[in-house]
Amino acid sequence: MSTLVVACSLQMREDRSELDSLHRLDSQAVAAVYDRYFPDVYRYVRYRLGDETLAEDIVSDVFVRLLDAVQKRSGPVINLHSWLMGVANHLVTDHIRQRYRRPVERLPESLADGSPTLVEEVEQREHERSFRLALAQLTDEQQHVLALRFGQGYSLEETAAVMKKSLNAVKALQFRALAALHRKIGGRHE
Amino acid sequence: MNKPLLDALETCLQALEKGETLEAALGRYPHLAVDLRPLLESAQAAWAVSRRDIPANVIARGRAHLLAAVMNRRAVRAPRQRTGLVWRIAFAAFMVLVFLALTGKGLLTASAQALPGDVLYPLKRTVENFQLQLAPDPAQQTQLEDDFKQRRVDETQALITEGRVETVEFDGTVTAQTSDGWIVAGIPVIIAPQTSITGVIAVGVEVEVTGQTEPDGRVRAASLTVMEAGNSGEGPDFFPEATGTPEHRGRGPQGTETPEPTDTHHDDSTVSQTAEPTHSHNSDEERTTMPEPTELPELTPTPH
């Protein structure tokens, strides 16, 4: 327990130092923060959207918002990682809401009539596509917890820290999320 | 919610993560297998679309984009900081004005009594300068200048009375010579080897004195400057007793109006050795005779 407290304390101190450097617009510090957190944020966004180009744009927006928030002293105070993942969640949610106002894009018919390799690829893409369509129908919190636990591979404790929830609350949330996902995927296949 | 079911789900998820098969994981909780199976299948589907790889160019592009944003914000921040500085200065000036408006009368009253070396003395001089600049006509300006000139003399006398050692400056007429200096506006002024003298000093001339008040009631002059050249020609030119400082006394432009000293017919050896009487070119020749030093106060020139 005491080791955990010390680790948390050290992490907080490190985060404060990073935030001070960001406020000074120190290029090296900004680059260091980016290198440290970009992979996590990018994978998270890509997992939820399934689009690399879109993920790249949204993650750029996440870090630019971090700069703006730090300059205005309205950004993260202690846990930079949680703040970044939270902003990423909001931006993805906003994007999904906007996207679903437009017609759902369909796979080109020509792809379905291709070679065996192409057929496998198409099947894989169809599988992913149906998963993401099902995922997109879940609540924001359910999508968030699934992306953290299965997209990021976070432990229960790490997920709880990012979501600022108790372990039991995360257990219950992931239970409901998996059940809802099963219903959506099953419903599409039936 | 069913806590055993939640805990069983978590245990099975961790088992799958470690590489166990779905059946093996479900085998841990056979009585819950029906409920757990669809959840674990969904979890496997969720894991299946997870990817760890990140293209290197994506990372590089994102870093470049972010650093460009940093540069833009730096460029924007600099003018903002300058603007902020201007506003802070304006605010400080405003607060000073408010302070002066609230306390100004008391401060000005207090500063009017200030002497050189006092905290409020600079304020007193600043107010005087404002008064001079705001004088409605030249006559009033001249009147103010005379008043302020008298104030400087009064201040110096007040400092001498209090026995304070302060730097002073005042104007006045030379009224007499002493053994080591002059009497200017009634104040004894000591001439030291370091004293800088501009012009020819004589009784009756107007001089500007800067120096330091001494505890013995005199002013040790740092500089003496003759203010009005015309005065030197109206009366007998007179130099104080030689104190080792003649070499410091500049003749200045007034030298042309003050004839060079000539041999004196005065037989008082003390006076002829210590003073440098001048010689007039006009009919006032008799006034070039150097009087006895003790009679100097009475030697105020009387033009014929």
CSV table of C-alpha atoms in Angstrom, one decimal:
chain,number,residue,atom,x,y,z
A,1,MET,CA,0.0,0.0,0.0
A,2,SER,CA,2.8,2.4,1.0
A,3,THR,CA,4.6,1.6,-2.3
A,4,LEU,CA,1.5,2.5,-4.2
A,5,VAL,CA,1.2,5.8,-2.3
A,6,VAL,CA,4.9,6.6,-3.0
A,7,ALA,CA,4.4,5.7,-6.7
A,8,CYS,CA,1.3,7.9,-6.9
A,9,SER,CA,3.2,10.7,-5.2
A,10,LEU,CA,6.1,10.5,-7.6
A,11,GLN,CA,3.7,10.3,-10.6
A,12,MET,CA,2.0,13.5,-9.4
A,13,ARG,CA,5.2,15.3,-8.9
A,14,GLU,CA,6.3,14.3,-12.4
A,15,ASP,CA,3.0,15.4,-13.9
A,16,ARG,CA,3.3,18.8,-12.2
A,17,SER,CA,6.8,19.2,-13.6
A,18,GLU,CA,5.5,18.3,-17.1
A,19,LEU,CA,2.6,20.8,-16.8
A,20,ASP,CA,5.0,23.6,-15.7
A,21,SER,CA,7.1,22.9,-18.7
A,22,LEU,CA,4.1,22.9,-21.0
A,23,HIS,CA,3.0,26.3,-19.6
A,24,ARG,CA,6.4,27.7,-20.5
A,25,LEU,CA,5.9,26.3,-24.0
A,26,ASP,CA,9.2,24.5,-23.7
A,27,SER,CA,9.6,22.7,-27.0
A,28,GLN,CA,11.6,19.8,-25.5
A,29,ALA,CA,9.1,19.3,-22.7
A,30,VAL,CA,6.2,19.4,-25.1
A,31,ALA,CA,7.9,16.8,-27.3
A,32,ALA,CA,8.6,14.7,-24.3
A,33,VAL,CA,5.0,14.7,-23.2
A,34,TYR,CA,3.9,13.9,-26.7
A,35,ASP,CA,6.3,11.0,-27.1
A,36,ARG,CA,5.2,9.6,-23.7
A,37,TYR,CA,1.4,9.8,-24.2
A,38,PHE,CA,0.8,9.8,-28.0
A,39,PRO,CA,0.8,6.0,-28.4
A,40,ASP,CA,-1.8,5.4,-25.7
A,41,VAL,CA,-4.1,8.2,-27.0
A,42,TYR,CA,-3.6,7.2,-30.6
A,43,ARG,CA,-4.4,3.6,-30.1
A,44,TYR,CA,-7.5,4.5,-28.0
A,45,VAL,CA,-8.9,6.8,-30.7
A,46,ARG,CA,-8.1,4.4,-33.5
A,47,TYR,CA,-9.7,1.6,-31.6
A,48,ARG,CA,-12.9,3.5,-31.2
A,49,LEU,CA,-13.1,4.9,-34.7
A,50,GLY,CA,-11.2,2.3,-36.7
A,51,ASP,CA,-9.8,5.0,-39.0
A,52,GLU,CA,-6.1,5.8,-38.8
A,53,THR,CA,-6.3,9.1,-40.6
A,54,LEU,CA,-9.2,10.3,-38.5
A,55,ALA,CA,-7.4,9.1,-35.4
A,56,GLU,CA,-4.3,11.1,-36.3
A,57,ASP,CA,-6.4,14.2,-36.7
A,58,ILE,CA,-8.2,13.8,-33.5
A,59,VAL,CA,-5.1,13.0,-31.5
A,60,SER,CA,-3.5,16.1,-32.8
A,61,ASP,CA,-6.5,18.0,-31.6
A,62,VAL,CA,-6.2,16.4,-28.2
A,63,PHE,CA,-2.6,17.6,-27.7
A,64,VAL,CA,-3.3,21.1,-29.1
A,65,ARG,CA,-6.2,21.3,-26.6
A,66,LEU,CA,-3.8,20.3,-23.9
A,67,LEU,CA,-1.5,23.2,-24.8
A,68,ASP,CA,-4.5,25.6,-24.8
A,69,ALA,CA,-5.8,24.3,-21.5
A,70,VAL,CA,-2.4,24.6,-19.8
A,71,GLN,CA,-1.9,28.1,-21.1
A,72,LYS,CA,-5.3,29.1,-19.7
A,73,ARG,CA,-4.6,27.2,-16.4
A,74,SER,CA,-7.7,25.3,-17.0
A,75,GLY,CA,-6.1,22.0,-17.9
A,76,PRO,CA,-5.0,19.0,-15.9
A,77,VAL,CA,-3.7,19.6,-12.4
A,78,ILE,CA,-2.3,16.3,-11.4
A,79,ASN,CA,-3.1,13.4,-13.7
A,80,LEU,CA,-2.1,14.3,-17.2
A,81,HIS,CA,-2.8,10.8,-18.6
A,82,SER,CA,-6.3,10.7,-17.4
A,83,TRP,CA,-7.0,14.2,-18.7
A,84,LEU,CA,-5.7,13.3,-22.1
A,85,MET,CA,-7.8,10.1,-22.3
A,86,GLY,CA,-10.8,12.0,-21.1
A,87,VAL,CA,-10.4,14.6,-23.8
A,88,ALA,CA,-9.8,11.9,-26.4
A,89,ASN,CA,-13.1,10.2,-25.3
A,90,HIS,CA,-15.0,13.5,-25.6
A,91,LEU,CA,-13.6,14.2,-29.1
A,92,VAL,CA,-14.4,10.7,-30.3
A,93,THR,CA,-17.9,10.9,-28.9
A,94,ASP,CA,-18.5,14.2,-30.6
A,95,HIS,CA,-17.2,12.8,-33.9
A,96,ILE,CA,-19.3,9.7,-33.7
A,97,ARG,CA,-22.4,11.8,-33.1
A,98,GLN,CA,-21.7,14.0,-36.1
A,99,ARG,CA,-20.8,11.0,-38.3
A,100,TYR,CA,-24.0,9.2,-37.6
A,101,ARG,CA,-26.0,12.1,-38.8
A,102,ARG,CA,-24.6,11.3,-42.2
A,103,PRO,CA,-25.5,8.1,-44.3
A,104,VAL,CA,-23.5,5.0,-43.3
A,105,GLU,CA,-20.9,4.2,-45.9
A,106,ARG,CA,-21.0,0.8,-47.5
A,107,LEU,CA,-18.3,-1.5,-48.8
A,108,PRO,CA,-17.8,-1.3,-52.6
A,109,GLU,CA,-19.5,-4.3,-54.3
A,110,SER,CA,-16.4,-5.0,-56.4
A,111,LEU,CA,-14.4,-6.0,-53.3
A,112,ALA,CA,-16.9,-8.8,-52.4
A,113,ASP,CA,-16.2,-10.5,-55.8
A,114,GLY,CA,-12.4,-10.5,-55.6
A,115,SER,CA,-9.7,-13.2,-55.1
A,116,PRO,CA,-9.6,-15.5,-52.0
A,117,THR,CA,-7.1,-13.3,-50.3
A,118,LEU,CA,-9.2,-10.3,-51.0
A,119,VAL,CA,-12.2,-12.2,-49.7
A,120,GLU,CA,-10.4,-12.9,-46.4
A,121,GLU,CA,-9.5,-9.3,-46.2
A,122,VAL,CA,-13.0,-8.2,-46.9
A,123,GLU,CA,-14.3,-10.6,-44.3
A,124,GLN,CA,-11.9,-9.2,-41.7
A,125,ARG,CA,-12.9,-5.7,-42.6
A,126,GLU,CA,-16.6,-6.7,-42.4
A,127,HIS,CA,-16.0,-8.2,-39.0
A,128,GLU,CA,-14.3,-5.1,-37.8
A,129,ARG,CA,-16.9,-2.9,-39.4
A,130,SER,CA,-19.8,-4.8,-37.7
A,131,PHE,CA,-17.9,-4.7,-34.4
A,132,ARG,CA,-17.5,-0.9,-34.7
A,133,LEU,CA,-21.0,-0.4,-35.7
A,134,ALA,CA,-22.1,-2.3,-32.6
A,135,LEU,CA,-19.7,-0.5,-30.5
A,136,ALA,CA,-20.9,2.8,-31.7
A,137,GLN,CA,-24.4,1.9,-30.5
A,138,LEU,CA,-23.3,1.6,-26.9
A,139,THR,CA,-23.3,4.4,-24.4
A,140,ASP,CA,-20.3,6.7,-24.3
A,141,GLU,CA,-19.2,5.2,-21.0
A,142,GLN,CA,-19.6,1.6,-22.3
A,143,GLN,CA,-17.5,2.4,-25.4
A,144,HIS,CA,-15.0,4.1,-23.2
A,145,VAL,CA,-14.5,1.2,-20.8
A,146,LEU,CA,-14.3,-1.3,-23.7
A,147,ALA,CA,-11.7,0.8,-25.5
A,148,LEU,CA,-9.6,1.1,-22.3
A,149,ARG,CA,-9.8,-2.5,-21.3
A,150,PHE,CA,-9.7,-4.3,-24.6
A,151,GLY,CA,-8.3,-1.7,-27.0
A,152,GLN,CA,-5.6,-0.4,-24.6
A,153,GLY,CA,-5.2,-3.5,-22.5
A,154,TYR,CA,-5.5,-1.6,-19.3
A,155,SER,CA,-6.0,-3.5,-16.1
A,156,LEU,CA,-9.1,-3.0,-14.0
A,157,GLU,CA,-7.1,-0.6,-11.7
A,158,GLU,CA,-5.7,1.5,-14.6
A,159,THR,CA,-9.1,1.7,-16.2
A,160,ALA,CA,-10.6,2.8,-12.9
A,161,ALA,CA,-7.9,5.5,-12.6
A,162,VAL,CA,-8.6,6.9,-16.0
A,163,MET,CA,-12.3,6.8,-15.6
A,164,LYS,CA,-12.1,8.1,-12.1
A,165,LYS,CA,-14.4,5.3,-10.9
A,166,SER,CA,-14.2,2.6,-8.2
A,167,LEU,CA,-13.1,-0.9,-9.1
A,168,ASN,CA,-16.6,-2.3,-8.5
A,169,ALA,CA,-18.1,0.5,-10.7
A,170,VAL,CA,-15.8,-0.5,-13.5
A,171,LYS,CA,-16.5,-4.2,-13.1
A,172,ALA,CA,-20.2,-3.5,-13.4
A,173,LEU,CA,-19.7,-1.1,-16.3
A,174,GLN,CA,-17.7,-3.6,-18.3
A,175,PHE,CA,-20.2,-6.3,-17.6
A,176,ARG,CA,-23.0,-4.2,-19.0
A,177,ALA,CA,-20.8,-3.1,-21.9
A,178,LEU,CA,-19.9,-6.6,-23.0
A,179,ALA,CA,-23.6,-7.7,-22.6
A,180,ALA,CA,-24.7,-4.8,-24.7
A,181,LEU,CA,-22.0,-5.5,-27.3
A,182,HIS,CA,-23.1,-9.1,-27.5
A,183,ARG,CA,-26.7,-8.1,-28.1
A,184,LYS,CA,-25.7,-5.6,-30.8
A,185,ILE,CA,-23.4,-8.0,-32.7
A,186,GLY,CA,-25.8,-10.9,-32.2
A,187,GLY,CA,-28.7,-8.8,-33.3
A,188,ARG,CA,-26.9,-7.8,-36.5
A,189,HIS,CA,-26.0,-11.4,-37.3
A,190,GLU,CA,-29.4,-12.9,-36.6
B,1,MET,CA,-25.7,-6.4,-9.6
B,2,ASN,CA,-24.5,-10.0,-9.0
B,3,LYS,CA,-21.1,-9.5,-7.5
B,4,PRO,CA,-19.9,-13.1,-7.8
B,5,LEU,CA,-20.8,-12.9,-11.5
B,6,LEU,CA,-18.8,-9.7,-11.9
B,7,ASP,CA,-15.8,-11.2,-10.1
B,8,ALA,CA,-16.1,-14.4,-12.2
B,9,LEU,CA,-16.1,-12.3,-15.4
B,10,GLU,CA,-13.0,-10.4,-14.3
B,11,THR,CA,-11.2,-13.6,-13.4
B,12,CYS,CA,-12.1,-15.2,-16.8
B,13,LEU,CA,-11.0,-12.1,-18.7
B,14,GLN,CA,-7.6,-12.1,-17.0
B,15,ALA,CA,-7.3,-15.8,-17.8
B,16,LEU,CA,-8.1,-15.2,-21.5
B,17,GLU,CA,-5.5,-12.4,-21.5
B,18,LYS,CA,-2.9,-14.8,-20.3
B,19,GLY,CA,-3.7,-17.1,-23.2
B,20,GLU,CA,-6.2,-19.6,-21.7
B,21,THR,CA,-8.9,-20.8,-24.1
B,22,LEU,CA,-12.5,-19.8,-23.7
B,23,GLU,CA,-13.5,-23.3,-22.6
B,24,ALA,CA,-10.8,-23.4,-20.0
B,25,ALA,CA,-11.8,-20.1,-18.6
B,26,LEU,CA,-15.4,-21.0,-18.4
B,27,GLY,CA,-14.4,-24.3,-16.7
B,28,ARG,CA,-13.5,-22.3,-13.7
B,29,TYR,CA,-17.1,-21.3,-13.2
B,30,PRO,CA,-19.3,-24.1,-14.7
B,31,HIS,CA,-22.4,-22.9,-12.8
B,32,LEU,CA,-22.0,-19.4,-14.4
B,33,ALA,CA,-20.8,-20.6,-17.8
B,34,VAL,CA,-24.2,-19.8,-19.5
B,35,ASP,CA,-24.0,-16.2,-18.4
B,36,LEU,CA,-20.3,-15.8,-18.9
B,37,ARG,CA,-19.9,-17.3,-22.4
B,38,PRO,CA,-21.6,-14.4,-24.4
B,39,LEU,CA,-19.7,-11.9,-22.4
B,40,LEU,CA,-16.3,-13.6,-23.0
B,41,GLU,CA,-17.1,-14.0,-26.7
B,42,SER,CA,-17.8,-10.3,-26.9
B,43,ALA,CA,-14.5,-9.6,-25.1
B,44,GLN,CA,-12.7,-11.8,-27.6
B,45,ALA,CA,-14.3,-9.8,-30.4
B,46,ALA,CA,-13.2,-6.6,-28.7
B,47,TRP,CA,-9.6,-7.8,-28.4
B,48,ALA,CA,-9.5,-9.0,-32.0
B,49,VAL,CA,-9.8,-5.5,-33.4
B,50,SER,CA,-7.1,-4.2,-31.1
B,51,ARG,CA,-3.8,-3.3,-32.7
B,52,ARG,CA,-0.6,-2.2,-31.0
B,53,ASP,CA,1.4,-1.0,-34.1
B,54,ILE,CA,1.7,2.7,-34.8
B,55,PRO,CA,3.2,3.9,-38.1
B,56,ALA,CA,6.3,5.9,-37.5
B,57,ASN,CA,5.3,8.6,-39.9
B,58,VAL,CA,2.1,9.1,-37.9
B,59,ILE,CA,4.1,9.8,-34.8
B,60,ALA,CA,6.5,12.2,-36.6
B,61,ARG,CA,3.7,14.1,-38.3
B,62,GLY,CA,1.9,14.5,-35.0
B,63,ARG,CA,5.0,15.8,-33.2
B,64,ALA,CA,5.7,18.3,-36.0
B,65,HIS,CA,2.2,19.5,-35.9
B,66,LEU,CA,2.3,19.9,-32.1
B,67,LEU,CA,5.6,21.8,-32.1
B,68,ALA,CA,4.3,24.1,-34.9
B,69,ALA,CA,1.4,24.8,-32.5
B,70,VAL,CA,3.9,25.6,-29.8
B,71,MET,CA,5.7,28.1,-32.0
B,72,ASN,CA,2.5,29.8,-33.0
B,73,ARG,CA,1.5,30.2,-29.3
B,74,ARG,CA,4.9,31.6,-28.5
B,75,ALA,CA,4.5,34.2,-31.2
B,76,VAL,CA,1.1,35.1,-29.9
B,77,ARG,CA,2.2,35.1,-26.3
B,78,ALA,CA,5.0,37.7,-26.7
B,79,PRO,CA,2.8,40.6,-27.8
B,80,ARG,CA,0.2,39.7,-25.1
B,81,GLN,CA,2.9,39.9,-22.5
B,82,ARG,CA,3.9,43.3,-23.7
B,83,THR,CA,0.3,44.4,-23.7
B,84,GLY,CA,0.0,43.0,-20.2
B,85,LEU,CA,3.1,45.1,-19.1
B,86,VAL,CA,1.5,48.2,-20.5
B,87,TRP,CA,-1.7,47.6,-18.7
B,88,ARG,CA,0.2,46.9,-15.4
B,89,ILE,CA,2.1,50.2,-15.8
B,90,ALA,CA,-1.1,52.0,-16.6
B,91,PHE,CA,-2.8,50.4,-13.6
B,92,ALA,CA,0.1,51.4,-11.3
B,93,ALA,CA,0.0,55.0,-12.6
B,94,PHE,CA,-3.7,55.1,-12.0
B,95,MET,CA,-3.3,53.8,-8.4
B,96,VAL,CA,-0.6,56.4,-7.7
B,97,LEU,CA,-3.0,59.1,-9.0
B,98,VAL,CA,-5.8,57.7,-6.8
B,99,PHE,CA,-3.4,57.7,-3.8
B,100,LEU,CA,-2.4,61.2,-4.5
B,101,ALA,CA,-6.0,62.3,-4.9
B,102,LEU,CA,-6.8,60.8,-1.6
B,103,THR,CA,-3.8,61.9,0.3
B,104,GLY,CA,-2.4,64.5,-1.9
B,105,LYS,CA,-3.3,67.5,0.2
B,106,GLY,CA,-1.7,66.1,3.3
B,107,LEU,CA,1.4,65.1,1.3
B,108,LEU,CA,1.8,68.5,-0.3
B,109,THR,CA,1.4,70.2,3.0
B,110,ALA,CA,4.0,68.0,4.6
B,111,SER,CA,6.4,68.3,1.6
B,112,ALA,CA,6.2,72.1,1.9
B,113,GLN,CA,8.1,71.8,5.1
B,114,ALA,CA,10.6,69.3,3.8
B,115,LEU,CA,14.3,70.1,3.8
B,116,PRO,CA,17.1,68.7,1.5
B,117,GLY,CA,17.6,65.1,2.5
B,118,ASP,CA,14.0,64.6,3.6
B,119,VAL,CA,11.9,61.9,1.9
B,120,LEU,CA,9.3,64.4,0.7
B,121,TYR,CA,11.9,66.9,-0.5
B,122,PRO,CA,11.8,65.7,-4.2
B,123,LEU,CA,8.1,66.1,-4.2
B,124,LYS,CA,8.4,69.6,-3.0
B,125,ARG,CA,10.8,70.4,-5.8
B,126,THR,CA,8.6,68.7,-8.3
B,127,VAL,CA,5.6,70.8,-7.2
B,128,GLU,CA,7.7,73.9,-7.6
B,129,ASN,CA,8.6,73.0,-11.1
B,130,PHE,CA,4.9,72.4,-11.9
B,131,GLN,CA,4.1,75.8,-10.4
B,132,LEU,CA,6.7,77.5,-12.6
B,133,GLN,CA,5.5,75.8,-15.7
B,134,LEU,CA,1.9,76.6,-15.0
B,135,ALA,CA,2.6,80.3,-14.2
B,136,PRO,CA,0.2,82.3,-16.3
B,137,ASP,CA,2.6,85.1,-17.3
B,138,PRO,CA,6.4,85.9,-17.1
B,139,ALA,CA,5.9,88.3,-14.3
B,140,GLN,CA,4.4,85.7,-12.0
B,141,GLN,CA,7.0,83.2,-13.2
B,142,THR,CA,9.8,85.6,-12.1
B,143,GLN,CA,8.1,86.2,-8.8
B,144,LEU,CA,7.9,82.4,-8.2
B,145,GLU,CA,11.6,82.0,-9.2
B,146,ASP,CA,12.5,84.7,-6.6
B,147,ASP,CA,10.3,82.9,-4.0
B,148,PHE,CA,11.9,79.6,-4.6
B,149,LYS,CA,15.4,81.1,-4.6
B,150,GLN,CA,14.7,82.4,-1.1
B,151,ARG,CA,13.3,79.0,-0.1
B,152,ARG,CA,16.6,77.4,-1.0
B,153,VAL,CA,18.4,79.9,1.2
B,154,ASP,CA,15.9,79.4,4.0
B,155,GLU,CA,16.3,75.6,3.7
B,156,THR,CA,20.1,75.9,4.0
B,157,GLN,CA,19.8,78.1,7.0
B,158,ALA,CA,17.3,75.7,8.6
B,159,LEU,CA,19.7,72.8,8.0
B,160,ILE,CA,22.6,74.8,9.6
B,161,THR,CA,20.4,75.6,12.5
B,162,GLU,CA,19.5,71.9,13.0
B,163,GLY,CA,23.2,71.0,12.6
B,164,ARG,CA,22.4,68.6,9.8
B,165,VAL,CA,24.9,67.6,7.1
B,166,GLU,CA,23.1,67.6,3.7
B,167,THR,CA,23.8,68.6,0.1
B,168,VAL,CA,22.4,72.0,-0.7
B,169,GLU,CA,22.2,74.4,-3.5
B,170,PHE,CA,21.2,78.1,-3.4
B,171,ASP,CA,21.7,81.4,-5.1
B,172,GLY,CA,22.7,84.6,-3.5
B,173,THR,CA,24.7,87.7,-3.6
B,174,VAL,CA,28.2,87.7,-2.3
B,175,THR,CA,28.2,90.2,0.6
B,176,ALA,CA,31.6,89.7,2.2
B,177,GLN,CA,34.8,87.8,2.2
B,178,THR,CA,36.0,85.7,5.1
B,179,SER,CA,39.4,84.2,5.9
B,180,ASP,CA,38.5,81.0,4.1
B,181,GLY,CA,35.6,81.9,1.8
B,182,TRP,CA,32.7,84.2,1.2
B,183,ILE,CA,29.4,85.2,2.8
B,184,VAL,CA,26.7,84.4,0.3
B,185,ALA,CA,23.1,85.4,1.1
B,186,GLY,CA,24.2,85.6,4.7
B,187,ILE,CA,25.5,82.1,4.7
B,188,PRO,CA,29.2,81.5,5.3
B,189,VAL,CA,30.6,79.5,2.4
B,190,ILE,CA,34.0,77.7,2.7
B,191,ILE,CA,36.3,77.5,-0.3
B,192,ALA,CA,38.2,74.3,-0.4
B,193,PRO,CA,41.0,73.2,-2.7
B,194,GLN,CA,38.4,70.9,-4.4
B,195,THR,CA,35.9,73.7,-4.9
B,196,SER,CA,35.1,74.4,-8.6
B,197,ILE,CA,34.8,78.1,-9.3
B,198,THR,CA,33.3,79.5,-12.5
B,199,GLY,CA,33.6,83.3,-13.0
B,200,VAL,CA,35.3,86.0,-11.0
B,201,ILE,CA,33.8,86.2,-7.6
B,202,ALA,CA,33.6,89.5,-5.9
B,203,VAL,CA,31.4,91.2,-3.4
B,204,GLY,CA,28.1,92.1,-5.0
B,205,VAL,CA,28.0,89.4,-7.6
B,206,GLU,CA,25.3,86.8,-7.8
B,207,VAL,CA,26.6,83.3,-7.4
B,208,GLU,CA,25.1,79.8,-7.4
B,209,VAL,CA,26.4,77.7,-4.6
B,210,THR,CA,26.3,73.9,-4.4
B,211,GLY,CA,27.9,72.2,-1.4
B,212,GLN,CA,27.3,70.5,1.9
B,213,THR,CA,26.2,72.0,5.2
B,214,GLU,CA,28.6,71.4,8.0
B,215,PRO,CA,27.9,70.9,11.7
B,216,ASP,CA,29.9,74.1,12.4
B,217,GLY,CA,27.2,76.2,10.7
B,218,ARG,CA,28.9,76.8,7.3
B,219,VAL,CA,28.5,75.4,3.8
B,220,ARG,CA,31.5,73.7,2.3
B,221,ALA,CA,31.3,74.6,-1.4
B,222,ALA,CA,31.6,72.0,-4.1
B,223,SER,CA,31.1,74.7,-6.7
B,224,LEU,CA,30.6,78.4,-7.0
B,225,THR,CA,29.3,79.8,-10.2
B,226,VAL,CA,28.9,83.5,-11.0
B,227,MET,CA,25.4,84.1,-12.2
B,228,GLU,CA,25.5,87.7,-13.4
B,229,ALA,CA,28.6,89.1,-15.2
B,230,GLY,CA,27.5,92.7,-15.0
B,231,ASN,CA,27.8,92.9,-11.3
B,232,SER,CA,31.5,92.3,-11.4
B,233,GLY,CA,32.2,95.5,-13.2
B,234,GLU,CA,30.1,97.7,-11.0
B,235,GLY,CA,32.1,97.5,-7.9
B,236,PRO,CA,35.5,96.6,-6.7
B,237,ASP,CA,36.6,93.2,-7.8
B,238,PHE,CA,37.7,91.2,-4.9
B,239,PHE,CA,39.2,87.8,-4.3
B,240,PRO,CA,39.2,86.1,-1.0
B,241,GLU,CA,42.3,85.4,0.9
B,242,ALA,CA,44.6,83.0,-0.8
B,243,THR,CA,43.9,79.6,0.6
B,244,GLY,CA,45.8,77.6,-1.9
B,245,THR,CA,42.9,77.6,-4.3
B,246,PRO,CA,43.7,80.3,-6.7
B,247,GLU,CA,44.6,77.9,-9.4
B,248,HIS,CA,41.0,76.5,-9.2
B,249,ARG,CA,39.4,79.9,-9.9
B,250,GLY,CA,38.5,80.2,-13.4
B,251,ARG,CA,38.3,83.6,-14.9
B,252,GLY,CA,35.6,82.8,-17.3
B,253,PRO,CA,34.0,85.1,-19.8
B,254,GLN,CA,33.7,87.8,-17.1
B,255,GLY,CA,37.5,88.2,-17.1
B,256,THR,CA,37.3,90.8,-19.8
B,257,GLU,CA,35.2,93.0,-17.6
B,258,THR,CA,37.5,92.4,-14.6
B,259,PRO,CA,40.9,93.9,-15.3
B,260,GLU,CA,43.9,92.0,-14.4
B,261,PRO,CA,45.4,92.9,-11.1
B,262,THR,CA,48.2,95.3,-11.1
B,263,ASP,CA,50.7,96.3,-8.6
B,264,THR,CA,49.1,97.8,-5.7
B,265,HIS,CA,50.4,100.8,-3.9
B,266,HIS,CA,48.9,99.5,-0.7
B,267,ASP,CA,51.6,99.1,1.9
B,268,ASP,CA,49.7,96.5,3.9
B,269,SER,CA,51.8,93.5,3.3
B,270,THR,CA,49.2,91.1,4.7
B,271,VAL,CA,46.5,92.2,2.3
B,272,SER,CA,48.8,92.5,-0.7
B,273,GLN,CA,50.1,89.0,-0.1
B,274,THR,CA,46.8,87.3,0.4
B,275,ALA,CA,44.5,89.1,-1.9
B,276,GLU,CA,44.6,89.9,-5.5
B,277,PRO,CA,43.2,93.3,-5.9
B,278,THR,CA,42.1,94.2,-9.4
B,279,HIS,CA,42.6,97.4,-11.1
B,280,SER,CA,39.9,99.4,-12.8
B,281,HIS,CA,40.4,101.1,-16.1
B,282,ASN,CA,38.1,103.9,-15.3
B,283,SER,CA,38.0,106.7,-12.8
B,284,ASP,CA,37.2,104.4,-9.9
B,285,GLU,CA,40.8,103.7,-9.5
B,286,GLU,CA,40.8,104.6,-5.8
B,287,ARG,CA,38.4,101.7,-5.2
B,288,THR,CA,41.0,99.2,-6.3
B,289,THR,CA,42.7,99.6,-3.1
B,290,MET,CA,42.4,96.5,-1.0
B,291,PRO,CA,40.8,97.2,2.3
B,292,GLU,CA,41.6,95.5,5.5
B,293,PRO,CA,40.0,92.1,5.7
B,294,THR,CA,38.3,93.0,8.9
B,295,GLU,CA,36.5,95.8,7.2
B,296,LEU,CA,35.3,93.7,4.3
B,297,PRO,CA,31.6,93.7,5.2
B,298,GLU,CA,31.6,97.4,4.8
B,299,LEU,CA,33.1,97.3,1.4
B,300,THR,CA,29.9,97.0,-0.5
B,301,PRO,CA,30.5,98.9,-3.7
B,302,THR,CA,28.8,102.1,-4.2
B,303,PRO,CA,29.0,103.1,-7.9
B,304,HIS,CA,29.7,106.7,-8.7
